[in-house]
Amino acid sequence: MRTALAALRILILATFASAVQDRPMPLSIADGRNAPPPGAPVVVVTVRFSAAVSGPVEVVRLDRAALTRRWHLAEIARTMADDGRIDVRGPAAVETLLLVRQSGRPGYLLDGPFRWPVQPATYHVSGGWRRTIRGRTLQAGSGTPQWVNASEEAPRDAWPACEWITDRDWECVGVPLKEAGIVLSEAPARLSYFEPTGAVDESGVETAACRTAAWGRLLVIGFAGGAPAGGATPPAVVPRRMQAPRARPQSVRLGAELDTRVTVDRLSPRIFWVTATQPVEDGWVELMAGGRAPVRLDTREVAAAPSSVPLRIDLEPAARLAGTVSAGRGVVVKGADVLLYRFVTDTGRAEKRPPKRILLAETRSGDEGEFRFENLAVERYELVAMHTAYGRVERVVDPDGQEIDLTLQRPSYAIGRVLRDGVVTPGVQVSVLPDLAAYAASEDVTEFLGGETTTGDDGRFSVALAPRGAMEVRVGDAQVGMRRFQLGAAETLARVVDLGTIDLSPPPAVTLVLEGAEGCDLLLTGPSGRPGMAVVRARRIGPAMFDARVPEPGRWSIVAACGRQERSVVPAFIDVPAAGPDMSVRLSWPLNGSVERDMKRSNEGYRSCSAPSAFVRKFLAAMLASSAESAATSAPSHPEPARPELVGR
């Protein structure tokens, strides 16, 4: 029986030796071997492992001479690990490193460096399985590589140890197998970092690609009071910056957008590596998790500390805001828009200007007027509630757990009655739009927003006006016709503005004539200078004739859409009156466009024509400045054709 077990043991070791004989070393070693000191006795050392080790193992014994840095291969032995222990023989008093690995298992165990004892002893390997990370810098001259992880404990031994192998190649030996982190190499004005790929080969080596940045920081997220229960939303790190409207830089109500200058890599569920390729002078990094209050860190503060120092943040339990939107006297308001803003600390702000606010979230009030915002930090907020019929209110609040009552302030109203061809017209859209100049100059656009509604069965409507600024009431749309009413500043209007009876009868039909328009459509955009302009495609009614039915009077621009290209026509604008006979307008191609078309038809290979002379430019300017009415002639009446196709608004 013993003979059979011994034979089986030998067979297992032989098979294992065949599997590992070509296995590369997970650390760089020097060529040749060190000769043991003359007369050094061979001593047996028993190695015990805290990690689970059993079956055949490969024990690599490395040694090095005094005052040298590189290790030499001394011996590779294959043996069986019985009950988590192995016996290793080696010369006494030699500085030694033991490396243990198994076939089919990534990583290795390390013990040392230590001096081999002069008499039999037992050594305990307390560390777990490890790996080696290797990489190559983009250029020589970088600083010393170092392994940066999230651990707050000092290393218990000499590992991990990082060093240069060549002027550009490095390796970090003894990195815990499952530990998340980053390898840094800092040089003046340049940071090289290496993120492990996550794939460890059988020899225990993992590669890492080199990237460079202006700065980098390891963020470690913790949870005050303990980690949340399973199933909670995992933490996230998102770089953001303020999003100010370009047309209104003075606005105090801003949005937030993703800061694409900053990159965030998740190294583990709670460890993140944050970098940027350039200095960032604004923006913030937001740390959040389900059920926890978000933390916002100024990006400049994140970048200011050394990259090798991890930043640890514990997320506190979240606060919430909840309440009801009402119109007073116990009337709850369903479907009100409720916006949540946070205030921006701006030390350079003038005292007379209101503070800037950033939109965090928005919702709509429920059937009972209720609203709720979760996962908030404990800070001051502003709530803005708006409803198209009941008005608007804003209120500064703290998330103290109390229910909030947002009572809307009743606005002024515009009323009227809509007819079309003398018939009451229900279901017509009625909207209040701000004056463009006032809107562009405003600091708070929410104060310039009015309501919208539709006419009832009797054609009547009542729509809320904006609480501030001049505005326009727009009745109808491109399908049924449209009328606009300019109102003064809201502060000067009566509580009720009566617009009277509004006739949506269509303006005169326009027949457009354009020779040489084969393969082209005519598009009309307008009315100019009004908010909410429409685009109408004229209907072709003949080889060179188009029927245009615009929804409202005013100045309309005309272009020809020829395939994927747009071409100018003369005149470029026409003025359509509110009433009167049908009108006909003859269009023509600009002189340079006509020359180009004729040259293409001649198949002479020309693709463009020269710029027009000063005389031609003067002639074209005079034509464009002429009134469209001078080109209009009355046309005989004819049955009303189908309404033109609406292609955009």
XYZ file of C-alpha atoms in Angstrom:
649
model
C 0.000 0.000 0.000
C 2.799 2.433 0.926
C 4.597 1.536 -2.307
C 1.473 2.359 -4.329
C 1.004 5.730 -2.574
C 4.642 6.608 -3.098
C 4.376 5.724 -6.786
C 1.238 7.858 -7.109
C 2.989 10.749 -5.391
C 5.932 10.484 -7.797
C 3.559 10.373 -10.783
C 1.690 13.496 -9.592
C 4.951 15.392 -9.089
C 6.232 14.320 -12.504
C 3.038 15.486 -14.168
C 3.175 18.779 -12.246
C 6.840 19.306 -13.151
C 6.017 18.830 -16.826
C 3.232 21.418 -16.582
C 5.344 24.122 -14.932
C 8.782 23.569 -16.385
C 8.421 26.424 -18.921
C 6.529 28.762 -16.606
C 8.063 32.304 -16.646
C 9.218 33.973 -13.465
C 6.907 36.651 -12.025
C 9.918 38.830 -11.139
C 13.054 39.812 -12.987
C 16.157 37.889 -11.904
C 19.869 38.215 -12.667
C 21.738 35.776 -14.846
C 23.839 33.039 -13.269
C 23.791 31.690 -9.754
C 25.448 32.648 -6.484
C 27.769 30.047 -5.041
C 26.886 29.236 -1.406
C 29.507 30.180 1.210
C 32.188 27.488 1.554
C 31.218 24.999 4.206
C 27.697 26.403 4.663
C 25.491 23.675 6.114
C 22.234 22.723 4.390
C 19.304 23.385 6.723
C 15.680 22.288 6.393
C 13.036 24.964 6.900
C 9.370 24.092 7.360
C 7.066 26.635 5.685
C 3.448 26.895 6.826
C 0.796 28.880 4.942
C -2.163 30.819 6.231
C -3.723 30.532 2.758
C -5.227 27.224 1.676
C -2.437 25.305 -0.054
C -2.537 21.598 -0.819
C -1.348 19.203 -3.491
C 1.710 19.629 -5.709
C 3.487 22.989 -5.492
C 6.554 24.553 -7.066
C 8.973 26.158 -4.609
C 11.373 28.676 -6.117
C 14.303 29.622 -3.893
C 16.022 32.884 -4.794
C 19.111 34.356 -3.153
C 21.341 37.360 -3.555
C 24.767 38.394 -2.430
C 25.385 41.148 0.056
C 25.025 44.747 -1.202
C 23.297 43.632 -4.436
C 19.794 44.379 -5.625
C 18.919 41.623 -8.073
C 17.881 38.134 -7.076
C 19.458 34.987 -8.526
C 17.670 31.721 -9.120
C 19.041 29.217 -6.622
C 16.746 26.222 -6.936
C 13.324 25.103 -8.164
C 11.827 22.184 -6.274
C 8.553 20.344 -6.762
C 6.966 18.873 -3.695
C 3.625 18.094 -2.089
C 1.991 20.467 0.369
C 0.723 18.306 3.185
C -1.682 19.906 5.637
C -0.667 23.446 4.517
C 3.087 22.928 4.988
C 6.194 22.176 2.958
C 9.831 21.451 3.801
C 12.549 23.379 1.948
C 16.325 22.861 2.085
C 18.827 25.676 1.706
C 22.326 26.880 2.695
C 22.574 28.643 6.059
C 23.129 32.424 6.416
C 22.214 33.256 2.785
C 19.699 36.072 2.099
C 16.729 34.256 0.606
C 13.339 34.789 -1.009
C 10.862 31.924 -1.337
C 8.222 31.939 -4.061
C 5.502 29.260 -4.084
C 3.012 28.644 -6.904
C 0.665 25.990 -8.235
C -0.196 24.870 -11.737
C -3.540 26.224 -12.988
C -3.727 28.864 -10.274
C -2.770 32.483 -11.023
C -0.540 34.296 -8.599
C 2.028 33.141 -6.070
C 2.945 33.209 -2.369
C 5.992 35.091 -1.078
C 8.112 34.645 2.011
C 11.108 36.866 2.670
C 13.554 38.347 2.248
C 15.198 36.603 5.216
C 18.502 34.985 6.083
C 18.363 31.212 5.952
C 18.621 29.897 9.491
C 21.637 27.936 10.695
C 19.433 25.298 12.256
C 16.030 23.790 11.401
C 13.140 26.231 11.883
C 9.493 26.838 11.009
C 8.430 29.912 9.020
C 4.829 31.135 8.673
C 3.719 32.782 5.441
C 0.895 35.039 6.617
C 0.233 36.875 3.358
C -2.213 35.724 0.707
C -1.760 35.141 -2.984
C 0.016 37.882 -4.881
C 0.674 39.057 -8.410
C 3.228 41.066 -10.374
C 2.207 44.115 -12.405
C 4.402 45.180 -15.308
C 4.322 48.148 -17.651
C 6.306 50.424 -19.908
C 6.438 54.216 -19.873
C 6.014 56.301 -22.997
C 9.419 57.885 -22.466
C 12.400 57.459 -20.196
C 13.102 59.736 -17.256
C 9.912 59.233 -15.261
C 9.949 59.107 -11.478
C 10.067 56.012 -9.296
C 7.036 53.747 -9.866
C 4.839 53.141 -6.839
C 1.726 51.126 -6.072
C -1.118 53.236 -4.634
C -4.100 51.479 -3.093
C -6.996 52.287 -0.790
C -5.618 50.524 2.283
C -5.183 52.623 5.413
C -2.912 50.013 7.015
C 0.864 50.124 6.688
C 2.368 47.154 4.778
C 3.228 44.230 7.057
C 6.222 43.215 4.945
C 8.409 44.507 2.107
C 5.719 43.962 -0.521
C 4.614 45.317 -2.916
C 8.004 46.476 -4.216
C 8.239 48.473 -7.460
C 11.422 49.117 -9.433
C 12.736 49.871 -12.887
C 13.902 46.894 -14.957
C 15.150 49.051 -17.850
C 15.063 52.800 -18.446
C 11.416 52.438 -19.501
C 10.207 49.078 -18.136
C 9.119 48.549 -14.544
C 7.501 45.911 -12.368
C 5.696 45.853 -9.044
C 6.208 42.505 -7.284
C 4.046 41.143 -4.493
C 0.827 43.067 -5.131
C -2.101 41.300 -3.388
C -3.974 39.303 -5.999
C -7.391 40.976 -5.543
C -6.277 44.405 -4.396
C -7.451 47.417 -6.433
C -5.094 50.293 -7.059
C -3.002 52.178 -9.561
C 0.713 52.396 -10.409
C 2.084 55.933 -10.523
C 5.285 57.363 -11.929
C 5.587 61.084 -11.296
C 8.021 63.379 -13.048
C 8.164 67.194 -13.184
C 5.084 68.515 -15.026
C 4.041 64.995 -16.007
C 2.150 62.174 -14.315
C 2.262 58.697 -15.814
C -0.221 56.194 -14.459
C -0.885 52.548 -15.173
C -4.248 50.906 -14.611
C -4.020 47.092 -14.351
C -5.953 45.207 -17.004
C -7.472 42.752 -14.499
C -6.136 39.658 -16.321
C -3.447 37.741 -14.392
C -1.718 35.000 -16.368
C -0.657 31.628 -14.952
C 2.795 32.909 -14.057
C 1.174 35.576 -11.854
C 1.878 38.574 -14.119
C -0.619 41.301 -15.027
C 0.103 44.055 -17.536
C -0.824 47.729 -17.353
C -0.921 50.276 -20.181
C 0.614 53.699 -19.728
C -1.387 56.887 -19.821
C -0.392 60.432 -18.907
C -2.277 63.228 -17.167
C -1.758 66.635 -15.637
C -2.972 65.289 -12.293
C -4.707 62.303 -10.761
C -6.288 61.271 -7.460
C -7.550 58.033 -5.948
C -11.019 58.444 -4.399
C -12.208 55.899 -1.855
C -15.902 55.976 -0.880
C -17.045 54.751 2.505
C -20.375 54.809 4.328
C -20.879 56.539 7.638
C -22.639 54.187 10.017
C -21.868 51.106 7.933
C -22.387 49.921 4.384
C -25.957 49.887 3.039
C -27.899 46.666 2.747
C -27.509 44.490 -0.302
C -29.303 45.644 -3.419
C -28.607 49.342 -2.795
C -27.386 51.464 -5.687
C -23.557 51.209 -5.834
C -21.579 54.406 -5.379
C -20.670 56.514 -8.383
C -18.318 59.415 -9.077
C -19.382 61.927 -11.748
C -17.438 65.055 -12.805
C -19.687 68.017 -13.528
C -19.492 71.678 -14.446
C -21.985 74.531 -14.605
C -23.918 74.869 -17.835
C -24.693 78.516 -18.472
C -26.720 79.470 -21.563
C -24.423 81.150 -24.070
C -27.075 83.634 -25.124
C -27.744 84.651 -21.481
C -24.490 84.580 -19.497
C -26.146 86.752 -16.835
C -28.643 84.012 -15.960
C -28.809 82.989 -12.295
C -30.556 79.689 -13.026
C -28.072 77.259 -14.458
C -27.858 73.606 -15.344
C -25.096 71.058 -14.811
C -23.381 69.057 -17.526
C -20.846 66.251 -17.598
C -17.317 67.627 -17.403
C -15.596 65.836 -20.269
C -12.211 67.281 -19.283
C -12.135 64.938 -16.278
C -11.947 61.137 -16.572
C -13.180 58.734 -13.888
C -12.127 55.050 -13.908
C -13.771 52.610 -11.510
C -11.086 50.326 -10.034
C -13.432 48.497 -7.672
C -17.017 49.003 -6.422
C -15.875 51.788 -4.062
C -12.487 52.915 -5.455
C -12.185 55.414 -8.326
C -9.241 56.964 -10.154
C -9.904 60.585 -11.239
C -7.623 62.306 -13.773
C -7.481 65.179 -16.233
C -5.068 65.966 -19.041
C -5.122 69.678 -18.224
C -5.535 71.901 -15.176
C -9.229 72.407 -14.393
C -10.171 75.739 -12.841
C -13.892 75.124 -12.384
C -16.361 72.304 -11.869
C -16.758 69.689 -9.192
C -16.614 65.934 -8.640
C -19.856 64.493 -7.278
C -19.829 61.346 -5.101
C -23.175 59.626 -4.632
C -24.859 56.365 -3.734
C -28.411 55.172 -3.157
C -29.806 56.354 0.174
C -26.770 58.586 0.827
C -26.268 62.322 0.716
C -24.105 63.339 -2.249
C -20.740 65.002 -1.638
C -19.446 67.604 -4.095
C -15.714 68.243 -4.150
C -14.213 71.216 -5.943
C -12.131 69.773 -8.780
C -9.274 72.117 -7.878
C -9.159 70.678 -4.364
C -9.115 67.131 -5.708
C -6.194 67.989 -7.988
C -4.221 69.967 -5.397
C -3.104 67.051 -3.179
C -0.310 64.609 -4.142
C -1.483 61.837 -6.447
C -0.035 59.202 -4.138
C -2.348 60.241 -1.264
C -5.819 58.645 -1.559
C -8.822 60.794 -0.697
C -11.331 58.978 1.522
C -14.900 60.237 1.787
C -17.647 58.737 3.960
C -21.156 59.341 2.624
C -23.747 60.301 5.239
C -27.389 59.166 5.233
C -29.494 61.201 2.811
C -32.099 63.838 3.580
C -35.331 64.419 1.637
C -37.775 67.174 0.742
C -41.490 66.511 0.420
C -44.628 68.607 0.353
C -47.765 69.657 -1.500
C -48.539 72.198 -4.224
C -51.772 74.118 -3.702
C -53.644 77.117 -5.036
C -54.769 78.233 -1.590
C -57.964 77.552 0.369
C -57.292 73.809 0.365
C -57.198 73.472 -3.444
C -54.419 71.022 -4.337
C -52.783 71.371 -7.755
C -52.080 68.305 -9.862
C -49.473 68.375 -12.624
C -47.477 71.376 -11.401
C -43.804 71.436 -12.404
C -41.626 71.466 -9.269
C -37.945 72.323 -9.744
C -35.236 71.846 -7.111
C -32.188 74.137 -7.130
C -29.085 74.323 -4.980
C -27.225 77.576 -4.388
C -23.717 78.185 -5.699
C -21.178 79.757 -3.373
C -19.740 82.668 -5.352
C -17.440 84.941 -3.367
C -16.975 87.266 -6.342
C -20.676 87.981 -6.723
C -21.918 91.547 -6.411
C -24.113 91.950 -3.336
C -27.076 93.331 -5.291
C -27.196 90.401 -7.711
C -29.118 87.268 -6.727
C -27.018 84.148 -6.129
C -26.622 81.575 -8.862
C -28.543 78.336 -8.621
C -28.007 74.949 -10.259
C -30.941 72.734 -11.190
C -30.696 69.395 -9.372
C -33.985 67.669 -10.208
C -37.525 68.276 -11.320
C -40.790 66.441 -10.921
C -44.546 66.935 -11.250
C -47.031 67.049 -8.440
C -49.265 63.987 -8.102
C -53.017 63.590 -7.897
C -53.066 65.058 -4.380
C -50.563 67.785 -5.233
C -47.735 65.850 -3.566
C -44.058 65.947 -4.563
C -40.859 64.410 -3.167
C -37.082 64.673 -3.694
C -34.800 61.949 -2.288
C -31.041 61.454 -1.725
C -30.245 65.061 -0.772
C -27.418 66.577 1.208
C -28.213 68.703 4.241
C -27.970 72.193 2.747
C -30.222 75.060 1.706
C -32.316 74.625 -1.446
C -34.790 76.606 -3.511
C -38.057 75.127 -4.757
C -39.836 76.637 -7.771
C -43.344 75.414 -8.593
C -45.134 76.441 -11.793
C -48.506 75.622 -13.308
C -49.916 76.844 -16.598
C -53.210 77.852 -14.989
C -52.535 78.497 -11.294
C -49.320 80.502 -11.467
C -45.898 80.270 -9.883
C -44.114 80.372 -6.511
C -40.529 80.039 -5.281
C -39.355 79.253 -1.764
C -36.036 78.698 0.037
C -36.143 75.600 2.265
C -33.986 73.333 4.431
C -34.491 69.547 4.493
C -35.562 69.423 8.143
C -38.121 66.650 7.705
C -41.132 68.992 7.725
C -43.774 68.881 4.986
C -43.635 71.913 2.686
C -46.714 73.729 1.376
C -46.081 75.546 -1.910
C -49.010 77.906 -2.482
C -49.023 79.203 -6.051
C -49.468 82.939 -6.601
C -52.426 83.538 -8.883
C -51.308 85.257 -12.130
C -53.000 87.645 -14.523
C -55.042 86.077 -17.314
C -55.775 86.701 -20.974
C -59.221 85.723 -22.204
C -60.796 85.592 -25.649
C -62.999 83.763 -28.125
C -61.706 82.089 -31.319
C -63.591 81.862 -34.625
C -62.594 80.530 -38.022
C -64.616 81.622 -41.018
C -67.199 82.887 -38.536
C -67.571 79.513 -36.785
C -66.660 78.783 -33.146
C -63.429 76.720 -33.086
C -62.748 74.416 -30.113
C -59.400 72.772 -29.317
C -57.230 75.626 -30.613
C -53.825 75.948 -28.917
C -53.212 79.173 -26.958
C -49.689 79.895 -25.640
C -47.944 82.751 -23.880
C -44.400 83.428 -25.149
C -41.925 85.914 -23.656
C -40.676 88.918 -25.533
C -37.392 87.810 -27.127
C -35.418 90.841 -26.007
C -36.699 90.631 -22.423
C -36.069 86.884 -22.340
C -32.498 87.288 -23.600
C -31.756 89.981 -21.003
C -33.374 88.158 -18.083
C -31.485 86.736 -15.097
C -34.290 84.324 -14.181
C -36.155 82.924 -17.178
C -38.717 81.112 -15.015
C -40.258 84.509 -14.248
C -40.923 85.057 -17.956
C -42.794 81.812 -18.597
C -46.544 81.985 -19.162
C -49.167 79.285 -19.474
C -50.801 77.412 -22.308
C -54.282 76.037 -22.880
C -56.801 75.160 -25.611
C -60.143 76.691 -26.472
C -63.268 75.057 -25.087
C -66.341 73.859 -26.921
C -67.591 77.444 -27.078
C -64.276 78.675 -28.531
C -63.372 80.589 -25.362
C -60.076 80.410 -23.492
C -58.391 81.725 -20.359
C -54.586 81.502 -20.182
C -52.173 82.525 -17.424
C -49.767 85.347 -18.277
C -46.113 85.492 -17.283
C -45.420 87.183 -13.914
C -42.726 89.464 -15.376
C -41.746 91.179 -18.611
C -43.410 91.852 -21.924
C -44.954 88.894 -23.699
C -46.921 87.643 -26.666
C -50.117 85.602 -26.716
C -50.112 83.200 -29.660
C -53.467 81.741 -30.721
C -53.595 78.795 -33.138
C -50.911 76.849 -34.989
C -49.705 76.134 -38.490
C -52.622 73.823 -39.197
C -55.593 76.074 -38.322
C -53.957 79.471 -38.718
C -52.332 81.750 -36.188
C -52.653 85.198 -34.625
C -50.284 86.931 -32.229
C -51.009 89.679 -29.658
C -48.196 91.759 -28.199
C -48.733 92.684 -24.530
C -46.803 95.125 -22.402
C -44.863 94.378 -19.233
C -46.710 92.106 -16.831
C -46.337 94.658 -14.042
C -48.517 97.134 -16.015
C -51.295 94.735 -17.066
C -54.722 94.413 -15.525
C -55.694 91.237 -13.676
C -57.702 90.162 -16.756
C -56.710 91.097 -20.331
C -59.592 90.658 -22.780
C -58.386 89.915 -26.348
C -61.958 89.870 -27.690
C -63.023 87.791 -30.663
C -60.126 86.392 -32.681
C -60.621 85.446 -36.334
C -58.303 82.655 -37.516
C -59.341 82.934 -41.157
C -56.241 82.159 -43.220
C -54.239 84.947 -44.848
C -54.280 85.240 -48.636
C -52.919 82.304 -50.643
C -49.552 82.955 -52.284
C -48.649 81.587 -55.711
C -44.911 81.473 -56.314
C -43.472 81.304 -59.845
C -39.862 80.145 -60.346
C -38.499 79.166 -63.765
C -35.917 76.376 -63.851
C -37.040 74.884 -60.544
C -37.070 71.280 -61.713
C -36.081 68.993 -58.823
C -36.438 71.774 -56.261
C -38.958 72.564 -53.509
C -39.663 75.983 -52.008
C -39.503 76.372 -48.231
C -40.958 79.385 -46.389
C -39.836 80.223 -42.833
C -41.476 82.820 -40.646
C -42.775 85.139 -39.590
C -39.406 86.851 -39.066
C -38.636 88.310 -35.665
C -41.246 86.203 -33.857
C -40.752 83.355 -31.383
C -41.895 79.929 -32.519
C -41.382 80.360 -36.267
C -42.733 77.696 -38.639
C -41.347 76.125 -41.824
C -43.848 75.468 -44.616
C -43.205 73.532 -47.829
C -45.013 75.050 -50.819
C -47.077 72.621 -52.919
C -46.069 72.304 -56.586
C -49.067 73.016 -58.872
C -47.242 73.272 -62.194
C -43.816 73.042 -63.867
C -42.765 76.403 -62.428
C -45.636 77.219 -60.042
C -46.018 76.586 -56.297
C -48.914 77.190 -53.925
C -47.919 78.431 -50.435
C -50.429 78.624 -47.577
C -48.713 80.225 -44.580
C -50.474 80.008 -41.195
C -50.184 83.691 -40.307
C -49.339 87.063 -41.814
C -45.904 88.622 -41.592
C -42.535 88.489 -43.355
C -41.556 85.038 -44.637
C -38.162 84.045 -46.015
C -37.936 81.759 -49.074
C -35.233 79.282 -50.102
C -35.159 76.517 -52.708
C -34.351 73.017 -51.463
C -32.710 71.208 -54.372
C -31.814 67.716 -53.220
C -29.500 68.067 -50.230
C -28.598 71.686 -51.047
C -30.390 74.945 -50.321
C -30.238 77.728 -52.915
C -31.161 81.376 -52.607
C -33.928 82.991 -54.620
C -34.800 86.631 -55.361
C -36.624 88.172 -53.580
C -35.529 86.368 -50.446
C -38.523 87.634 -48.387
C -42.199 88.261 -48.991
C -44.676 90.137 -46.781
C -48.016 88.363 -46.416
C -50.923 90.602 -45.235
C -53.597 89.469 -42.783
C -56.369 89.868 -45.361
C -56.889 90.729 -49.009
C -56.901 89.011 -52.391
C -54.685 86.081 -53.252
C -51.245 87.169 -54.382
C -48.711 85.962 -56.940
C -44.937 86.500 -56.656
C -42.434 85.828 -59.434
C -39.104 84.549 -58.156
C -35.776 84.254 -59.930
C -32.383 82.744 -59.317
C -29.544 85.080 -58.281
C -27.252 85.921 -61.181
C -24.314 83.833 -59.900
C -26.605 80.843 -59.279
C -28.030 81.108 -62.832
C -24.536 81.168 -64.352
C -23.539 78.139 -62.305
C -26.657 76.214 -63.414
C -26.084 77.055 -67.080
C -22.453 76.010 -66.830
C -23.450 72.653 -65.339
C -25.987 72.089 -68.133
C -23.307 72.753 -70.751
C -21.332 69.760 -69.420
C -18.108 71.770 -69.549
C -16.988 70.322 -66.201
C -17.183 73.557 -64.217
C -18.270 73.157 -60.578
C -18.339 76.828 -59.536
C -18.273 80.310 -60.966
C -16.285 83.410 -60.147
C -17.459 85.965 -57.622
C -19.854 88.608 -59.011
C -18.506 92.009 -59.893
C -19.180 95.134 -57.819
C -21.943 96.142 -60.260
C -23.651 92.738 -59.910
C -23.388 92.842 -56.108
C -24.981 96.298 -56.086
C -27.729 95.050 -58.409
C -28.466 92.040 -56.207
C -28.539 94.180 -53.046
C -31.074 96.479 -54.658
C -33.258 93.516 -55.639
C -33.129 91.998 -52.135
C -34.000 95.330 -50.537
C -37.023 95.885 -52.751
C -40.428 95.296 -51.267
C -42.080 92.001 -52.078
C -45.334 93.867 -52.662
C -43.869 95.508 -55.757
C -43.393 92.039 -57.237
C -46.890 90.854 -56.297
C -49.743 90.918 -58.774
C -53.323 89.972 -58.186
C -54.229 86.472 -59.331
C -57.652 85.157 -60.361
C -59.516 83.289 -57.689
C -59.501 79.512 -57.895
C -60.742 76.649 -55.728
C -58.768 76.390 -52.502
C -56.090 73.674 -52.913
C -55.027 71.266 -50.190
C -53.169 72.854 -47.278
C -49.339 72.834 -47.701
C -47.293 70.285 -45.778
C -45.821 71.468 -42.470
C -42.197 70.326 -42.336
C -41.039 71.843 -39.044
C -41.556 74.467 -36.406
